[in-house]
Amino acid sequence: MNPSASIGPRLNAILELVTEAQQKEAYPCIWDCCCDHGYLGIKILSYNLCEKLVFVDQLPHIIEQLAAKIAPFGTGKHELITADAGDLVFDSQNRHLVILAGVGGECLIEIISKIESKHPDVQIDYIFCPSSRHKLLREYLSSLSMGLLSEQLVCDKKRCYEIIYVQGKTQTGLLPAVSLNCGLWDMDNVDHQQYLKKINTPRASKKPKRRIK
Ligand SMILES: C[S@@+](CC[C@H](N)C(=O)[O-])C[C@H]1O[C@@H](n2cnc3c(N)ncnc32)[C@H](O)[C@@H]1O
């Protein structure tokens, strides 16, 4: 990927969120977990937004391809890790920002529960952008002591994506909990209305096939 190439509204919204966060109180280390093509991490690197950017994916061939792609950036400011994101180790000296985008809610819950159970004393904040099972993820997040920093709905080519930015460990009362539903509907936005209808429509149960005699 050419670092100046555009990345589409979904990843761009996350990039803007990261840029704003870094202007307020910078995270020294940002993790592009489940990175695949690495587009987001490459942008973060090329805009020099943090001291260290870590690319993580569970598939070795993805990390190998990415290593070749980001070679022009030189070493020192980034790291590549082939691993299940739930098995990562975070040092307690730093605040961390973990980005988890493009994977389903169930997978995200597994990753978060593994990370949080192993790091009870490390400040880890997250940006989530699930590809499915948003409600399940919200239910899970609302049951934890995580605080909502911001949320937004981004639509691209008739698909809408929820982007949820949370503080991993928050003192009760300082930030609102993550709510069970995204509250950012724009009633005049056709894409928002279609998405709202879609997620509130119960899935059709499969009818048994009729036998042809
Ligand atoms: C659809 S891509 C998402 C790419 C990018 N984050 C985005 O939002 O465009 C999903 C990637 O997540 C990786 N992945 C899925 N589960 C993972 C896990 N538990 N740990 C690390 N990587 C994982 C897959 O190998 C795949 O490359």
Coordinates of N, CA, C and O in Angstrom, one line a residue, residues 46-184:
S46 N 2.8 6.3 9.0 CA 3.3 7.3 8.1 C 2.9 8.7 8.6 O 3.6 9.7 8.3
Y47 N 1.9 8.8 9.5 CA 1.6 10.1 10.1 C 2.4 10.3 11.4 O 2.2 11.3 12.1
N48 N 3.2 9.3 11.7 CA 4.1 9.4 12.9 C 3.2 9.7 14.2 O 3.6 10.6 15.0
L49 N 2.2 8.9 14.4 CA 1.2 9.2 15.4 C 1.6 8.7 16.8 O 1.0 9.0 17.8
C50 N 2.6 7.7 16.8 CA 2.9 7.1 18.1 C 4.4 6.7 18.2 O 5.0 6.7 17.1
E51 N 4.8 6.4 19.4 CA 6.3 6.0 19.5 C 6.4 4.6 18.9 O 7.5 4.3 18.3
K52 N 5.4 3.8 19.1 CA 5.5 2.4 18.6 C 4.2 1.9 18.1 O 3.2 2.0 18.8
L53 N 4.2 1.3 16.9 CA 3.0 0.7 16.4 C 3.2 -0.8 16.2 O 4.3 -1.2 15.6
V54 N 2.3 -1.6 16.7 CA 2.5 -3.0 16.6 C 1.4 -3.6 15.8 O 0.2 -3.4 16.0
F55 N 1.8 -4.3 14.7 CA 0.9 -5.0 13.8 C 0.7 -6.5 14.4 O 1.7 -7.1 14.6
V56 N -0.5 -6.9 14.5 CA -0.7 -8.3 15.0 C -1.7 -9.0 14.1 O -2.8 -8.4 13.8
D57 N -1.4 -10.2 13.7 CA -2.4 -11.0 13.0 C -2.0 -12.5 13.3 O -0.8 -12.8 13.6
Q58 N -3.0 -13.3 13.3 CA -2.8 -14.7 13.7 C -2.2 -15.5 12.6 O -1.7 -16.6 12.8
L59 N -2.2 -15.0 11.3 CA -1.8 -15.8 10.2 C -0.4 -15.4 9.8 O -0.1 -14.3 9.4
P60 N 0.5 -16.4 9.8 CA 1.9 -16.1 9.5 C 2.1 -15.5 8.1 O 2.9 -14.5 7.9
H61 N 1.4 -15.9 7.1 CA 1.7 -15.4 5.7 C 1.3 -13.9 5.6 O 1.9 -13.1 4.9
I62 N 0.3 -13.5 6.4 CA -0.1 -12.1 6.4 C 1.0 -11.2 7.0 O 1.3 -10.2 6.5
I63 N 1.5 -11.7 8.1 CA 2.6 -10.9 8.7 C 3.8 -10.9 7.8 O 4.5 -9.9 7.7
E64 N 4.1 -12.0 7.1 CA 5.3 -12.0 6.2 C 5.1 -11.0 5.1 O 6.0 -10.2 4.8
Q65 N 3.9 -11.0 4.5 CA 3.6 -10.0 3.4 C 3.7 -8.6 3.9 O 4.3 -7.7 3.3
L66 N 3.2 -8.4 5.1 CA 3.2 -7.0 5.7 C 4.6 -6.6 6.0 O 5.0 -5.4 5.8
A67 N 5.5 -7.5 6.5 CA 6.9 -7.2 6.8 C 7.5 -6.6 5.5 O 8.3 -5.6 5.6
A68 N 7.3 -7.2 4.4 CA 7.9 -6.7 3.1 C 7.3 -5.3 2.8 O 8.1 -4.4 2.4
K69 N 6.0 -5.1 3.0 CA 5.4 -3.9 2.7 C 5.9 -2.7 3.5 O 6.0 -1.6 3.0
I70 N 6.1 -3.0 4.8 CA 6.5 -1.8 5.6 C 8.0 -1.7 5.8 O 8.5 -0.8 6.5
A71 N 8.8 -2.5 5.1 CA 10.3 -2.4 5.1 C 10.7 -1.0 4.9 O 11.7 -0.5 5.6
P72 N 10.1 -0.2 4.0 CA 10.6 1.2 3.7 C 10.6 2.1 5.0 O 11.2 3.1 5.0
F73 N 9.7 1.8 5.9 CA 9.6 2.6 7.1 C 10.9 2.4 8.1 O 11.0 3.2 9.0
G74 N 11.7 1.4 7.8 CA 12.8 1.2 8.7 C 12.4 0.5 10.0 O 11.2 0.4 10.2
T75 N 13.3 0.1 10.8 CA 12.9 -0.5 12.0 C 12.9 0.5 13.2 O 13.3 1.6 13.0
G76 N 12.4 0.1 14.3 CA 12.5 1.0 15.5 C 11.1 1.5 15.9 O 10.8 1.5 17.1
K77 N 10.3 1.9 14.9 CA 9.0 2.4 15.3 C 7.9 1.4 15.2 O 6.7 1.7 15.5
H78 N 8.1 0.3 14.7 CA 7.1 -0.7 14.6 C 7.6 -2.1 14.9 O 8.8 -2.4 14.9
E79 N 6.6 -3.0 15.1 CA 6.9 -4.4 15.4 C 5.8 -5.2 14.8 O 4.6 -4.8 14.6
L80 N 6.2 -6.4 14.3 CA 5.2 -7.3 13.7 C 5.1 -8.6 14.6 O 6.1 -9.2 14.9
I81 N 3.9 -9.0 14.9 CA 3.7 -10.2 15.8 C 2.7 -11.1 15.1 O 1.6 -10.7 14.8
T82 N 3.1 -12.4 15.0 CA 2.1 -13.4 14.6 C 1.6 -14.0 15.8 O 2.3 -14.7 16.5
A83 N 0.3 -13.8 16.1 CA -0.2 -14.4 17.4 C -1.7 -14.2 17.4 O -2.3 -13.3 16.7
D84 N -2.4 -15.0 18.2 CA -3.7 -14.7 18.6 C -3.7 -13.4 19.4 O -2.9 -13.3 20.4
A85 N -4.5 -12.4 19.1 CA -4.5 -11.1 19.8 C -4.8 -11.3 21.3 O -4.3 -10.5 22.1
G86 N -5.5 -12.4 21.7 CA -5.8 -12.6 23.1 C -4.5 -13.0 23.9 O -4.5 -13.0 25.1
D87 N -3.5 -13.4 23.1 CA -2.3 -13.9 23.8 C -1.2 -12.9 24.0 O -0.1 -13.2 24.4
L88 N -1.5 -11.6 23.6 CA -0.5 -10.6 23.6 C -0.1 -10.2 25.1 O -0.9 -10.4 26.0
V89 N 1.1 -9.7 25.2 CA 1.5 -9.3 26.5 C 1.8 -7.8 26.5 O 2.5 -7.3 25.6
F90 N 1.2 -7.1 27.5 CA 1.2 -5.6 27.5 C 2.0 -5.2 28.7 O 1.8 -5.6 29.8
D91 N 3.0 -4.3 28.5 CA 3.8 -3.9 29.7 C 3.1 -2.9 30.5 O 2.3 -2.0 30.0
S92 N 3.2 -3.0 31.8 CA 2.4 -2.2 32.7 C 2.9 -0.7 32.9 O 2.3 0.1 33.5
Q93 N 4.1 -0.4 32.3 CA 4.6 0.9 32.4 C 3.9 1.9 31.5 O 4.0 3.1 31.7
N94 N 3.3 1.4 30.5 CA 2.7 2.3 29.5 C 1.2 2.2 29.4 O 0.6 1.2 29.8
R95 N 0.5 3.3 28.8 CA -0.9 3.2 28.5 C -0.9 2.6 27.0 O 0.0 3.0 26.2
H96 N -1.9 1.8 26.7 CA -1.9 1.1 25.4 C -3.2 1.4 24.7 O -4.3 1.5 25.4
L97 N -3.2 1.6 23.4 CA -4.4 1.7 22.6 C -4.5 0.5 21.7 O -3.6 0.3 20.8
V98 N -5.5 -0.4 21.9 CA -5.6 -1.6 21.0 C -6.8 -1.4 20.1 O -7.9 -1.1 20.5
I99 N -6.5 -1.5 18.8 CA -7.5 -1.3 17.7 C -7.9 -2.7 17.3 O -7.1 -3.5 16.9
L100 N -9.2 -3.0 17.3 CA -9.7 -4.3 16.9 C -10.8 -4.0 15.9 O -12.0 -3.7 16.3
A101 N -10.5 -4.2 14.6 CA -11.6 -3.8 13.6 C -11.7 -5.0 12.6 O -10.7 -5.6 12.3
G102 N -12.9 -5.1 12.1 CA -13.1 -6.1 11.0 C -13.2 -7.5 11.4 O -13.1 -8.4 10.5
V103 N -13.4 -7.8 12.7 CA -13.7 -9.2 13.1 C -15.1 -9.1 13.9 O -15.5 -8.1 14.4
G104 N -15.7 -10.3 14.0 CA -17.0 -10.4 14.6 C -17.0 -10.2 16.1 O -16.0 -10.4 16.7
G105 N -18.2 -9.9 16.6 CA -18.3 -9.6 18.0 C -17.9 -10.8 18.9 O -17.3 -10.6 20.0
E106 N -18.2 -12.0 18.5 CA -17.8 -13.2 19.3 C -16.3 -13.3 19.5 O -15.8 -13.6 20.6
C107 N -15.7 -13.1 18.4 CA -14.2 -13.2 18.4 C -13.6 -12.1 19.2 O -12.7 -12.3 20.0
L108 N -14.2 -10.9 19.1 CA -13.7 -9.8 19.9 C -13.9 -10.1 21.4 O -13.0 -9.8 22.2
I109 N -15.0 -10.6 21.8 CA -15.2 -10.9 23.2 C -14.2 -11.9 23.7 O -13.6 -11.7 24.8
E110 N -13.8 -12.9 22.9 CA -12.8 -13.9 23.3 C -11.5 -13.2 23.5 O -10.8 -13.4 24.5
I111 N -11.1 -12.3 22.6 CA -9.8 -11.6 22.7 C -9.8 -10.7 23.9 O -8.9 -10.7 24.7
I112 N -10.9 -9.9 24.1 CA -10.9 -8.9 25.2 C -10.8 -9.7 26.5 O -10.1 -9.3 27.4
S113 N -11.6 -10.8 26.7 CA -11.6 -11.5 28.0 C -10.2 -12.1 28.3 O -9.8 -12.0 29.4
K114 N -9.5 -12.5 27.2 CA -8.2 -13.1 27.5 C -7.2 -12.0 27.9 O -6.5 -12.1 28.8
I115 N -7.3 -10.9 27.1 CA -6.4 -9.7 27.4 C -6.6 -9.2 28.8 O -5.7 -9.0 29.7
E116 N -7.9 -8.9 29.2 CA -8.2 -8.3 30.4 C -7.9 -9.2 31.6 O -7.5 -8.8 32.7
S117 N -8.2 -10.6 31.5 CA -7.9 -11.4 32.6 C -6.4 -11.5 32.9 O -6.0 -11.7 34.0
K118 N -5.6 -11.3 31.9 CA -4.1 -11.4 32.1 C -3.5 -10.1 32.5 O -2.3 -10.0 32.9
H119 N -4.3 -9.0 32.4 CA -3.7 -7.7 32.6 C -4.6 -6.8 33.5 O -5.0 -5.7 33.1
P120 N -4.8 -7.3 34.7 CA -5.7 -6.5 35.6 C -5.2 -5.1 36.0 O -6.0 -4.3 36.3
D121 N -3.9 -4.9 35.9 CA -3.4 -3.7 36.4 C -2.8 -2.8 35.2 O -2.0 -1.9 35.5
V122 N -3.1 -3.2 34.0 CA -2.5 -2.4 32.9 C -3.6 -1.5 32.2 O -4.7 -2.0 32.0
Q123 N -3.3 -0.3 32.0 CA -4.3 0.6 31.3 C -4.3 0.3 29.8 O -3.4 0.7 29.1
I124 N -5.3 -0.4 29.4 CA -5.5 -0.7 28.0 C -6.8 -0.1 27.5 O -7.9 -0.5 28.1
D125 N -6.8 0.8 26.6 CA -8.0 1.3 26.0 C -8.2 0.7 24.6 O -7.2 0.2 24.0
Y126 N -9.4 0.7 24.1 CA -9.7 -0.1 22.9 C -10.6 0.8 21.9 O -11.5 1.5 22.3
I127 N -10.3 0.5 20.6 CA -11.2 1.0 19.6 C -11.8 -0.2 18.9 O -11.0 -1.0 18.3
F128 N -13.1 -0.4 19.0 CA -13.7 -1.6 18.4 C -14.5 -1.2 17.1 O -15.2 -0.2 17.1
C129 N -14.4 -2.0 16.1 CA -15.2 -1.8 14.9 C -15.6 -3.2 14.4 O -15.0 -3.7 13.5
P130 N -16.6 -3.8 15.1 CA -17.0 -5.2 14.8 C -17.6 -5.3 13.4 O -18.3 -4.4 12.9
S131 N -17.4 -6.5 12.8 CA -18.0 -6.7 11.5 C -19.4 -7.4 11.6 O -20.1 -7.4 10.6
S132 N -19.7 -7.9 12.8 CA -21.0 -8.5 13.0 C -21.2 -8.7 14.5 O -20.2 -8.4 15.3
R133 N -22.3 -9.1 15.0 CA -22.7 -9.4 16.4 C -22.4 -8.1 17.3 O -21.8 -8.3 18.4
H134 N -22.8 -7.0 16.8 CA -22.5 -5.7 17.5 C -23.2 -5.8 18.9 O -22.7 -5.3 19.9
K135 N -24.5 -6.2 18.9 CA -25.2 -6.2 20.1 C -24.6 -7.1 21.2 O -24.5 -6.8 22.4
L136 N -24.1 -8.3 20.7 CA -23.5 -9.2 21.7 C -22.2 -8.5 22.3 O -22.0 -8.6 23.5
L137 N -21.5 -7.8 21.5 CA -20.3 -7.1 22.0 C -20.7 -6.1 23.0 O -20.1 -5.9 24.0
R138 N -21.7 -5.3 22.6 CA -22.2 -4.2 23.5 C -22.6 -4.8 24.9 O -22.4 -4.2 25.9
E139 N -23.4 -5.9 24.8 CA -23.8 -6.5 26.1 C -22.6 -6.9 26.9 O -22.6 -6.6 28.1
Y140 N -21.6 -7.4 26.3 CA -20.4 -7.8 27.0 C -19.7 -6.6 27.6 O -19.3 -6.6 28.8
L141 N -19.5 -5.6 26.8 CA -18.8 -4.4 27.2 C -19.5 -3.7 28.4 O -18.9 -3.2 29.3
S142 N -20.8 -3.7 28.3 CA -21.6 -3.0 29.3 C -21.5 -3.8 30.6 O -21.8 -3.2 31.7
S143 N -21.2 -5.0 30.6 CA -21.0 -5.8 31.8 C -19.7 -5.6 32.5 O -19.4 -6.1 33.6
L144 N -18.7 -5.0 31.8 CA -17.4 -4.8 32.3 C -17.3 -3.3 32.9 O -18.1 -2.5 32.6
S145 N -16.2 -3.1 33.6 CA -16.1 -1.7 34.1 C -15.3 -0.9 33.1 O -14.3 -0.3 33.4
M146 N -15.8 -0.9 31.9 CA -15.2 -0.1 30.8 C -16.0 1.2 30.6 O -17.2 1.2 30.8
G147 N -15.3 2.3 30.3 CA -16.1 3.6 30.2 C -16.1 4.0 28.7 O -15.1 3.8 28.0
L148 N -17.2 4.5 28.3 CA -17.4 4.9 26.9 C -16.7 6.3 26.7 O -17.1 7.2 27.3
L149 N -15.7 6.3 25.8 CA -15.1 7.6 25.5 C -15.8 8.2 24.3 O -16.0 9.4 24.2
S150 N -16.2 7.4 23.3 CA -17.0 8.0 22.2 C -17.5 6.8 21.3 O -17.0 5.7 21.4
E151 N -18.5 7.1 20.5 CA -19.0 6.1 19.6 C -19.5 6.8 18.4 O -20.0 8.0 18.4
Q152 N -19.4 6.2 17.2 CA -20.0 6.8 16.0 C -20.4 5.7 15.0 O -20.0 4.5 15.2
L153 N -21.2 6.1 14.1 CA -21.7 5.2 13.1 C -21.2 5.7 11.7 O -21.4 6.9 11.4
V154 N -20.5 4.9 11.0 CA -19.9 5.3 9.7 C -20.5 4.4 8.6 O -20.5 3.2 8.7
C155 N -21.1 5.1 7.6 CA -21.7 4.3 6.5 C -20.8 4.4 5.3 O -20.3 5.5 4.9
D156 N -20.7 3.3 4.6 CA -19.9 3.2 3.4 C -20.5 2.2 2.4 O -20.7 1.0 2.8
K157 N -20.8 2.6 1.2 CA -21.4 1.7 0.3 C -22.6 0.9 0.9 O -22.6 -0.4 0.8
K158 N -23.5 1.6 1.4 CA -24.8 0.9 2.0 C -24.5 0.0 3.2 O -25.4 -0.7 3.7
R159 N -23.3 0.0 3.7 CA -23.1 -0.7 5.0 C -22.7 0.3 6.1 O -22.0 1.2 5.8
C160 N -23.2 0.0 7.3 CA -22.9 0.9 8.4 C -22.0 0.1 9.4 O -22.1 -1.1 9.6
Y161 N -21.1 0.9 10.0 CA -20.1 0.3 10.9 C -20.2 1.1 12.2 O -20.1 2.3 12.2
E162 N -20.3 0.4 13.4 CA -20.2 1.1 14.7 C -18.7 1.1 15.1 O -18.0 0.1 15.0
I163 N -18.3 2.3 15.5 CA -17.0 2.4 16.0 C -17.1 2.8 17.5 O -17.7 3.9 17.8
I164 N -16.6 2.0 18.4 CA -16.7 2.2 19.8 C -15.4 2.4 20.5 O -14.5 1.5 20.4
Y165 N -15.1 3.5 21.1 CA -13.9 3.8 21.8 C -14.1 3.8 23.3 O -14.9 4.5 23.8
V166 N -13.4 2.8 23.9 CA -13.6 2.7 25.4 C -12.3 2.8 26.2 O -11.2 2.4 25.7
Q167 N -12.5 3.2 27.4 CA -11.4 3.2 28.4 C -11.5 1.9 29.1 O -12.5 1.6 29.7
G168 N -10.4 1.1 29.1 CA -10.4 -0.2 29.6 C -10.8 -0.4 31.1 O -11.7 -1.2 31.4
K169 N -10.2 0.4 31.9 CA -10.5 0.4 33.3 C -10.8 1.8 33.8 O -10.0 2.6 33.7
T170 N -12.1 1.9 34.2 CA -12.5 3.3 34.5 C -13.0 3.3 35.9 O -13.5 2.3 36.4
Q171 N -12.8 4.5 36.6 CA -13.4 4.6 37.9 C -14.9 4.9 37.8 O -15.3 5.7 37.0
T172 N -15.6 4.2 38.6 CA -17.1 4.3 38.5 C -17.5 5.7 38.5 O -17.1 6.5 39.3
G173 N -18.4 6.0 37.6 CA -19.1 7.3 37.6 C -18.4 8.3 36.7 O -18.9 9.3 36.3
L174 N -17.1 8.1 36.4 CA -16.4 9.1 35.6 C -16.8 9.1 34.1 O -16.8 10.2 33.5
L175 N -17.0 7.9 33.6 CA -17.5 7.8 32.2 C -18.7 7.0 32.2 O -18.9 6.1 33.0
P176 N -19.6 7.2 31.2 CA -20.8 6.3 31.1 C -20.3 4.9 30.7 O -19.3 4.7 30.0
A177 N -21.1 3.9 31.0 CA -20.9 2.6 30.6 C -21.3 2.5 29.1 O -22.0 3.3 28.6
V178 N -20.8 1.4 28.4 CA -21.2 1.2 27.0 C -22.7 0.8 27.0 O -23.1 -0.1 27.8
S179 N -23.5 1.5 26.2 CA -24.9 1.1 26.2 C -25.2 -0.1 25.3 O -24.4 -0.5 24.5
L180 N -26.4 -0.7 25.5 CA -26.7 -1.9 24.7 C -27.0 -1.6 23.3 O -26.9 -2.5 22.4
N181 N -27.3 -0.3 23.0 CA -27.6 0.0 21.6 C -26.8 1.3 21.2 O -26.6 2.1 22.0
C182 N -26.5 1.3 19.9 CA -25.8 2.5 19.4 C -26.8 3.6 19.4 O -27.9 3.5 18.9
G183 N -26.5 4.7 20.1 CA -27.5 5.8 20.2 C -27.3 7.0 19.2 O -27.7 8.1 19.5
L184 N -26.6 6.7 18.1 CA -26.3 7.8 17.3 C -27.1 7.9 16.0 O -26.5 8.2 14.9

